[in-house]
PDB file of C-alpha atoms and ligand atoms in Angstrom:
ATOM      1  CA  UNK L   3     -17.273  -6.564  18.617  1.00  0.00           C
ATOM      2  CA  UNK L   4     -13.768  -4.937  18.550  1.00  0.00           C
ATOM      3  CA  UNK L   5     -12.935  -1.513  20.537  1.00  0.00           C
ATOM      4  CA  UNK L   6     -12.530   1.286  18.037  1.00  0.00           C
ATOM      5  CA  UNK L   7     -11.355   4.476  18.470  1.00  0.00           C
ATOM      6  CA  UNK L   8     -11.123   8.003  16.156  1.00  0.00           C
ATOM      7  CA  UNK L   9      -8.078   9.851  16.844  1.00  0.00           C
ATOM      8  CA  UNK L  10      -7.824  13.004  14.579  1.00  0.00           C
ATOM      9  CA  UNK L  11      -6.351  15.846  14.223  1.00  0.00           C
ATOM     10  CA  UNK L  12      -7.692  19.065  13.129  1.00  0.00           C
ATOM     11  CA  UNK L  13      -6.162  22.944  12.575  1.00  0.00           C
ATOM     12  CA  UNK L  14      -9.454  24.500  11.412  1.00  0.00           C
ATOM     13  CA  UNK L  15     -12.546  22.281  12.274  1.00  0.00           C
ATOM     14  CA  UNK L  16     -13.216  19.908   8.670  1.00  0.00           C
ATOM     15  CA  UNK L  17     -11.358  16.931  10.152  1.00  0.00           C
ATOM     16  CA  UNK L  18     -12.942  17.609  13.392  1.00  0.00           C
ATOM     17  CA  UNK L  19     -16.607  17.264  12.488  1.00  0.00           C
ATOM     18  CA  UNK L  20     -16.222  14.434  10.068  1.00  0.00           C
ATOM     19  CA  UNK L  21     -14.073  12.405  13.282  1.00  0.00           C
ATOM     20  CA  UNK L  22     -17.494  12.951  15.625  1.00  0.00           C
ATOM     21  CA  UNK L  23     -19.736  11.577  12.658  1.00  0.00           C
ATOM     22  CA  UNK L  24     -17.444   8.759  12.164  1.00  0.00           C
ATOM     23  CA  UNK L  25     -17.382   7.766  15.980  1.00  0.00           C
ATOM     24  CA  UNK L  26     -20.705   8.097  16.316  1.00  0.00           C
ATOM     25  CA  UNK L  27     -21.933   6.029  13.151  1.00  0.00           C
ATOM     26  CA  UNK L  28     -18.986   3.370  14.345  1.00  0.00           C
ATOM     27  CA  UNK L  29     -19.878   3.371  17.976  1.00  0.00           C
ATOM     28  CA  UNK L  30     -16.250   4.693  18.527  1.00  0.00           C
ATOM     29  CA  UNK L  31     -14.537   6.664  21.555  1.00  0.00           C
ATOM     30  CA  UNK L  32     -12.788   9.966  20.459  1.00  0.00           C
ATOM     31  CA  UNK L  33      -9.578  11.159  20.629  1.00  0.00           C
ATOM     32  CA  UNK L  34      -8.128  14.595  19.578  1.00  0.00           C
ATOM     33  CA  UNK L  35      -4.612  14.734  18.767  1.00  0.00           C
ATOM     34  CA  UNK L  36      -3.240  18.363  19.913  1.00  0.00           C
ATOM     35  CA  UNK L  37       0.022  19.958  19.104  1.00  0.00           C
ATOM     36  CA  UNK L  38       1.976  21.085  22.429  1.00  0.00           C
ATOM     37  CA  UNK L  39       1.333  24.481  20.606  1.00  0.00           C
ATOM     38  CA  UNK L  40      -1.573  24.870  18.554  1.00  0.00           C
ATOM     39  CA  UNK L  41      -1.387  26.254  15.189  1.00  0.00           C
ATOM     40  CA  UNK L  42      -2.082  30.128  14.689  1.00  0.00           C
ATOM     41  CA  UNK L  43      -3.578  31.208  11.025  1.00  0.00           C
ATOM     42  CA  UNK L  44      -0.263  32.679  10.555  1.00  0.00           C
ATOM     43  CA  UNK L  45       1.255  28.982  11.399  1.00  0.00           C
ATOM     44  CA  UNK L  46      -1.307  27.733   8.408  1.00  0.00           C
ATOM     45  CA  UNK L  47      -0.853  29.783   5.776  1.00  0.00           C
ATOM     46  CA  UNK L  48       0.854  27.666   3.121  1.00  0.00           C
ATOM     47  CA  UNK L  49       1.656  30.842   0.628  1.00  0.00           C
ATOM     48  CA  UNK L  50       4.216  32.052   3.125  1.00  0.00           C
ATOM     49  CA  UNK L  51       7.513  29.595   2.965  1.00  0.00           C
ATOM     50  CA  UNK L  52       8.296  30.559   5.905  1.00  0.00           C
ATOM     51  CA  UNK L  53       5.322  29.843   7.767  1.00  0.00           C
ATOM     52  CA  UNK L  54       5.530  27.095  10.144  1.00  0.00           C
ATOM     53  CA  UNK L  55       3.203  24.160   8.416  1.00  0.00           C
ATOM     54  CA  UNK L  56       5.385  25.422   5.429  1.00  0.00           C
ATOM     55  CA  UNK L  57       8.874  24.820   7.507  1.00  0.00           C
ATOM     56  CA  UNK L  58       7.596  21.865   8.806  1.00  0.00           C
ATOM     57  CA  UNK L  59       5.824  20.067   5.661  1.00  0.00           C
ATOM     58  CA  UNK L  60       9.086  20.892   3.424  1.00  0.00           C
ATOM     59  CA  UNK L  61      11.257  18.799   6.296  1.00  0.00           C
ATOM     60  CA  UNK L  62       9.232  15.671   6.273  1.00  0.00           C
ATOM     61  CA  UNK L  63      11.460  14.324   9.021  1.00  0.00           C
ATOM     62  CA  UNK L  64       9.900  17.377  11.754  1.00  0.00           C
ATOM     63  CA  UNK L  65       7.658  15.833  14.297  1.00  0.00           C
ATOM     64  CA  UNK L  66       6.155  18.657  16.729  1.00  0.00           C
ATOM     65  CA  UNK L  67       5.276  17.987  19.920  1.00  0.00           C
ATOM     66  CA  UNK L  68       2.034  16.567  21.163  1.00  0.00           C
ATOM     67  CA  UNK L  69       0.244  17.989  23.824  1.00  0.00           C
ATOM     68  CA  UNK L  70      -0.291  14.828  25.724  1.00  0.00           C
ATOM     69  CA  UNK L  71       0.483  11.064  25.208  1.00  0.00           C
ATOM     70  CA  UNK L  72      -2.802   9.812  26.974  1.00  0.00           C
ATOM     71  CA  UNK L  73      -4.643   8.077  24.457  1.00  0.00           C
ATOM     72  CA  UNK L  74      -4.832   4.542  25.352  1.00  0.00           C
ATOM     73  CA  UNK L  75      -4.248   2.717  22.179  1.00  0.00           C
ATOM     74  CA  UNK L  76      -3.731  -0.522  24.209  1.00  0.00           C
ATOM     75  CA  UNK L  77      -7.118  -0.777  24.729  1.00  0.00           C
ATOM     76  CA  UNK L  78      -8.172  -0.504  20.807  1.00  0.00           C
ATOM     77  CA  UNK L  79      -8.297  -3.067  18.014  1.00  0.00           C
ATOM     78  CA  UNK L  80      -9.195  -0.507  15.678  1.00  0.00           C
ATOM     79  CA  UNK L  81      -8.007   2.932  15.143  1.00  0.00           C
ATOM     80  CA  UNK L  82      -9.030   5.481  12.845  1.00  0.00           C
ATOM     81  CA  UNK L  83      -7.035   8.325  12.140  1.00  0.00           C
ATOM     82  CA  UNK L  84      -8.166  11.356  11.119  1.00  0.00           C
ATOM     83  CA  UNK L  85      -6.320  14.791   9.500  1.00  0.00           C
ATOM     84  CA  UNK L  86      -6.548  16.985   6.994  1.00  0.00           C
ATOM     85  CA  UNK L  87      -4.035  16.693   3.972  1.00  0.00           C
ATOM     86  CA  UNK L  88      -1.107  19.210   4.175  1.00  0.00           C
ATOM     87  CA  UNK L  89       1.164  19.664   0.623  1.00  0.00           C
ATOM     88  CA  UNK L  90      -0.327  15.976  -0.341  1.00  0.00           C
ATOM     89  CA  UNK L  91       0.672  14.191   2.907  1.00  0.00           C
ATOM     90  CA  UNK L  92      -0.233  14.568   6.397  1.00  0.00           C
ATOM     91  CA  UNK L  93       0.484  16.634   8.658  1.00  0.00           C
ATOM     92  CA  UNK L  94       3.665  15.157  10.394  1.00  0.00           C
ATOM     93  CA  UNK L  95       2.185  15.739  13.723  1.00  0.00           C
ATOM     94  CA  UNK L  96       0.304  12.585  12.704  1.00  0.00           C
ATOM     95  CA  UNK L  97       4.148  10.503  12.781  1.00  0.00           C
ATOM     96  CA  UNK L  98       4.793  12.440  16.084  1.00  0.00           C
ATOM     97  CA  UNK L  99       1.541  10.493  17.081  1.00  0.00           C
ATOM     98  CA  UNK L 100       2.424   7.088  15.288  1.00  0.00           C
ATOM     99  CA  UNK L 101       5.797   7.234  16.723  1.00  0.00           C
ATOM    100  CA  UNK L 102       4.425   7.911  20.327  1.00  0.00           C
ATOM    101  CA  UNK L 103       2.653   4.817  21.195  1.00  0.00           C
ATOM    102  CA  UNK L 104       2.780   0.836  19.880  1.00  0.00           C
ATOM    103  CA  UNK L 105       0.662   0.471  16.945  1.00  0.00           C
ATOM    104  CA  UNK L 106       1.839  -2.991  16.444  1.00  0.00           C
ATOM    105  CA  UNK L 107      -1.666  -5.706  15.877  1.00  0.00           C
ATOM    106  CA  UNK L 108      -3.310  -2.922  15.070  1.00  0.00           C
ATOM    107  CA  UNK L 109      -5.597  -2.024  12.164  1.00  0.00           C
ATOM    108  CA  UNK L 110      -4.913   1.220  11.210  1.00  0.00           C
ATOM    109  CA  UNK L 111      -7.709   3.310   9.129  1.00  0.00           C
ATOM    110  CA  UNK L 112      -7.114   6.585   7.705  1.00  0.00           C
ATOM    111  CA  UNK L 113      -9.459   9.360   6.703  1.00  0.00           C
ATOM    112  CA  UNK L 114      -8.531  12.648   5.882  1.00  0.00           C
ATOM    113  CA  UNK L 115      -9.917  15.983   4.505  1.00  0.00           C
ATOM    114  CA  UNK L 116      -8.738  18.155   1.768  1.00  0.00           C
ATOM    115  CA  UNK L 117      -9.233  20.984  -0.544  1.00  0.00           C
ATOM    116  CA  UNK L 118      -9.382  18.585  -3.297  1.00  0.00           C
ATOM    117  CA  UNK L 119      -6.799  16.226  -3.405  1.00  0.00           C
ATOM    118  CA  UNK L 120      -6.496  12.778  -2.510  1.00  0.00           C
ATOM    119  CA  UNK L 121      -4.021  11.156  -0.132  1.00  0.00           C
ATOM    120  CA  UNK L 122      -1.180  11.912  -2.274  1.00  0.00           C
ATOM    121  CA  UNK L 123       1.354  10.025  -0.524  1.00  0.00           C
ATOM    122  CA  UNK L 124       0.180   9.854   3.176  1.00  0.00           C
ATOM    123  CA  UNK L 125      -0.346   6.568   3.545  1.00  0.00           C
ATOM    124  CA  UNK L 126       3.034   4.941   2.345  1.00  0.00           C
ATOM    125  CA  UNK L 127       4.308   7.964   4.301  1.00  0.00           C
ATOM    126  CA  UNK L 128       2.846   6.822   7.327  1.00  0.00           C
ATOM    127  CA  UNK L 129       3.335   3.234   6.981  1.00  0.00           C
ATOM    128  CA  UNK L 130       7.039   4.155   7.827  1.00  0.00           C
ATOM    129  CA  UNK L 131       5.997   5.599  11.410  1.00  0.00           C
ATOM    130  CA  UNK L 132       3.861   2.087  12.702  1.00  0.00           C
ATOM    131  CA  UNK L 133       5.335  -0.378  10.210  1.00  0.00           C
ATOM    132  CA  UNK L 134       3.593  -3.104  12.323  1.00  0.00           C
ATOM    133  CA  UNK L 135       0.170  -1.949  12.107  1.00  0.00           C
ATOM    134  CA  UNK L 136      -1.973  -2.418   8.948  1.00  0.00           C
ATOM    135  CA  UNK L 137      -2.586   0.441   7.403  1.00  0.00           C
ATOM    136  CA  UNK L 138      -5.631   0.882   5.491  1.00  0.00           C
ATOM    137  CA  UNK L 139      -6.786   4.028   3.221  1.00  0.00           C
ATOM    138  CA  UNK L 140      -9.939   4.810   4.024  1.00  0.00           C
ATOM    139  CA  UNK L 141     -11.344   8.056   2.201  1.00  0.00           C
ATOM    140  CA  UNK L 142     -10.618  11.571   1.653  1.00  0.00           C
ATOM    141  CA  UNK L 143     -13.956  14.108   2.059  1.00  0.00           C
ATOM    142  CA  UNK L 144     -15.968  11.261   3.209  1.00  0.00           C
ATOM    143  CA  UNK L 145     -19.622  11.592   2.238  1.00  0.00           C
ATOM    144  CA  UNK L 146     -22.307  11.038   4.840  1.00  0.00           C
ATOM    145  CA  UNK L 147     -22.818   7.301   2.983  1.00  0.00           C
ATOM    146  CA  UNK L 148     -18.943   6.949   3.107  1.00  0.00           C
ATOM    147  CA  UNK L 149     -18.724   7.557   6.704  1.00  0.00           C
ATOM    148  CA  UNK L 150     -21.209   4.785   7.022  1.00  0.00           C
ATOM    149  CA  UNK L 151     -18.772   2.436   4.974  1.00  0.00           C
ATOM    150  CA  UNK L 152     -16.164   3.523   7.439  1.00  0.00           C
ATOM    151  CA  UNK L 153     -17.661   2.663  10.316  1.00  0.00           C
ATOM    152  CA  UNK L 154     -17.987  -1.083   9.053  1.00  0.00           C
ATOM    153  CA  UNK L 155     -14.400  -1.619   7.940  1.00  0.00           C
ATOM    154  CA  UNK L 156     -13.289  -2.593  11.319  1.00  0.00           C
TER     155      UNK L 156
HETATM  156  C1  LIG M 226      -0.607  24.068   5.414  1.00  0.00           C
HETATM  157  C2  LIG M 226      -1.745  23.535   4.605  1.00  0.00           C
HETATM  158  C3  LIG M 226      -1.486  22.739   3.494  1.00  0.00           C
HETATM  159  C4  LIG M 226      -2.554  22.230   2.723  1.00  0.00           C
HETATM  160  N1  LIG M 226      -2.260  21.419   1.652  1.00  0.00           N
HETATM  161  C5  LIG M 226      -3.284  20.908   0.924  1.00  0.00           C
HETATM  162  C6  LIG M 226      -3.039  20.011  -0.165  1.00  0.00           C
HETATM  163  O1  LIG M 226      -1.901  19.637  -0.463  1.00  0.00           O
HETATM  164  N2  LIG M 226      -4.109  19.586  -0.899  1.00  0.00           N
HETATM  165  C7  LIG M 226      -5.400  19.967  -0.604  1.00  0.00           C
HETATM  166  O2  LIG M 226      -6.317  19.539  -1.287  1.00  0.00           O
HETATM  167  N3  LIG M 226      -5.664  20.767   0.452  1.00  0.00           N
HETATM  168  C8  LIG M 226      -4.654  21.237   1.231  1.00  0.00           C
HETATM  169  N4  LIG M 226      -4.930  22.045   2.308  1.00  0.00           N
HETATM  170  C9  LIG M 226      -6.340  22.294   2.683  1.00  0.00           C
HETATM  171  C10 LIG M 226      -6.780  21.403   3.857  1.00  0.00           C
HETATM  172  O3  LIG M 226      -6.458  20.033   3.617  1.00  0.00           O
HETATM  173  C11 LIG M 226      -8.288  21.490   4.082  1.00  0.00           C
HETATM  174  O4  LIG M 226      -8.684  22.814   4.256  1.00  0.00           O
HETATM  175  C12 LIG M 226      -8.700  20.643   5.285  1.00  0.00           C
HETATM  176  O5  LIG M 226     -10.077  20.320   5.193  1.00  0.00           O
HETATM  177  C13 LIG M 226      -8.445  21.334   6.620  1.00  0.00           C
HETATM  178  O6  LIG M 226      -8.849  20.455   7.663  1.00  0.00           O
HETATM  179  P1  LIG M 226      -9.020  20.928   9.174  1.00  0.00           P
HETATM  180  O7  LIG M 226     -10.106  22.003   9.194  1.00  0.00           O
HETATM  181  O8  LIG M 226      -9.449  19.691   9.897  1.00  0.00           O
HETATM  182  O9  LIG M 226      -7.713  21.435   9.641  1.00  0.00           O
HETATM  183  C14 LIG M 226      -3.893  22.545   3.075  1.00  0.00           C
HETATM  184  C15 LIG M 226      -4.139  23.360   4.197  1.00  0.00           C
HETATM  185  C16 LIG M 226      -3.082  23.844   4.958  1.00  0.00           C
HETATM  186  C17 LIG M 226      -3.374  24.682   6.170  1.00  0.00           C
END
């Protein structure tokens, strides 16, 4: 059976409880991918341009910091990643993350939660961070019977 791991990241909990399902349904460790500084409500309020998700999402080149690099993709065959969607990609935290280890061999799965749209363009957006990994969109608001699909991709 291959090693799996669910990294995710998560500003307000959605992405968070969906990763735990996921790793438990897929026999998965965990991972939680932390900014170096977390984000405040004031950080996440996308009706204020100058917000910081706002200054960040309209430069799509920004990667903030992580608060550690300890994950130890190495181990993993299999990695899901986990965020929500921010202004129809993700978060770019999530290329700070692609960008910080060797993804290369691996098998990439993304999941994501939303307000209501789909992936937009994350996952050609993130291809360009780990273009040696496959990357494979996997849903957005997963259902308890998707989550179950998930776990079985690997
Ligand atoms: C800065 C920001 C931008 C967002 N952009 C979108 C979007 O483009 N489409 C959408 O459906 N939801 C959008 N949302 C809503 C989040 O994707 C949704 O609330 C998500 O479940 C939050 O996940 P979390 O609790 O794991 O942080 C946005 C939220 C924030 C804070």
């Amino acid at each position: 059976m291959s090693k799996k791991l669910v990294a995710y990241f998560s500003a307000s909990g959605n992405t968070a409880a969906l990763a735990k399902s996921l790793a438990d349904k897929a026999g998965a460790d965990i991972y939680e991918i932390r900014p170096s500084v977390p984000y405040t409500n004031a950080d996440l309020n996308w009706q204020n341009k100058q917000s910081r998700s706002s200054i960040e999402m309209s430069d799509h080149s920004s990667r903030p910091g992580l608060a550690d690099t300890s994950a130890d993709i190495a181990a993993y065959d299999t990695i899901y990643i986990g965020f929500p969607v921010w202004w129809y990609i993700a978060p770019t935290i999530i290329n700070t993350f692609l960008e910080s280890y060797d993804f290369s061999g691996k098998k990439i799965i993304l999941f994501a939660t939303s307000g209501g749209s789909g992936f937009g363009k994350a996952v050609e957006n993130l291809r360009t961070s780990a273009p040696n990994a496959e990357i494979i969109e996997g849903k957005v608001n997963p259902s308890a019977k998707d989550i179950e699909v998930l776990a079985e991709m690997d």
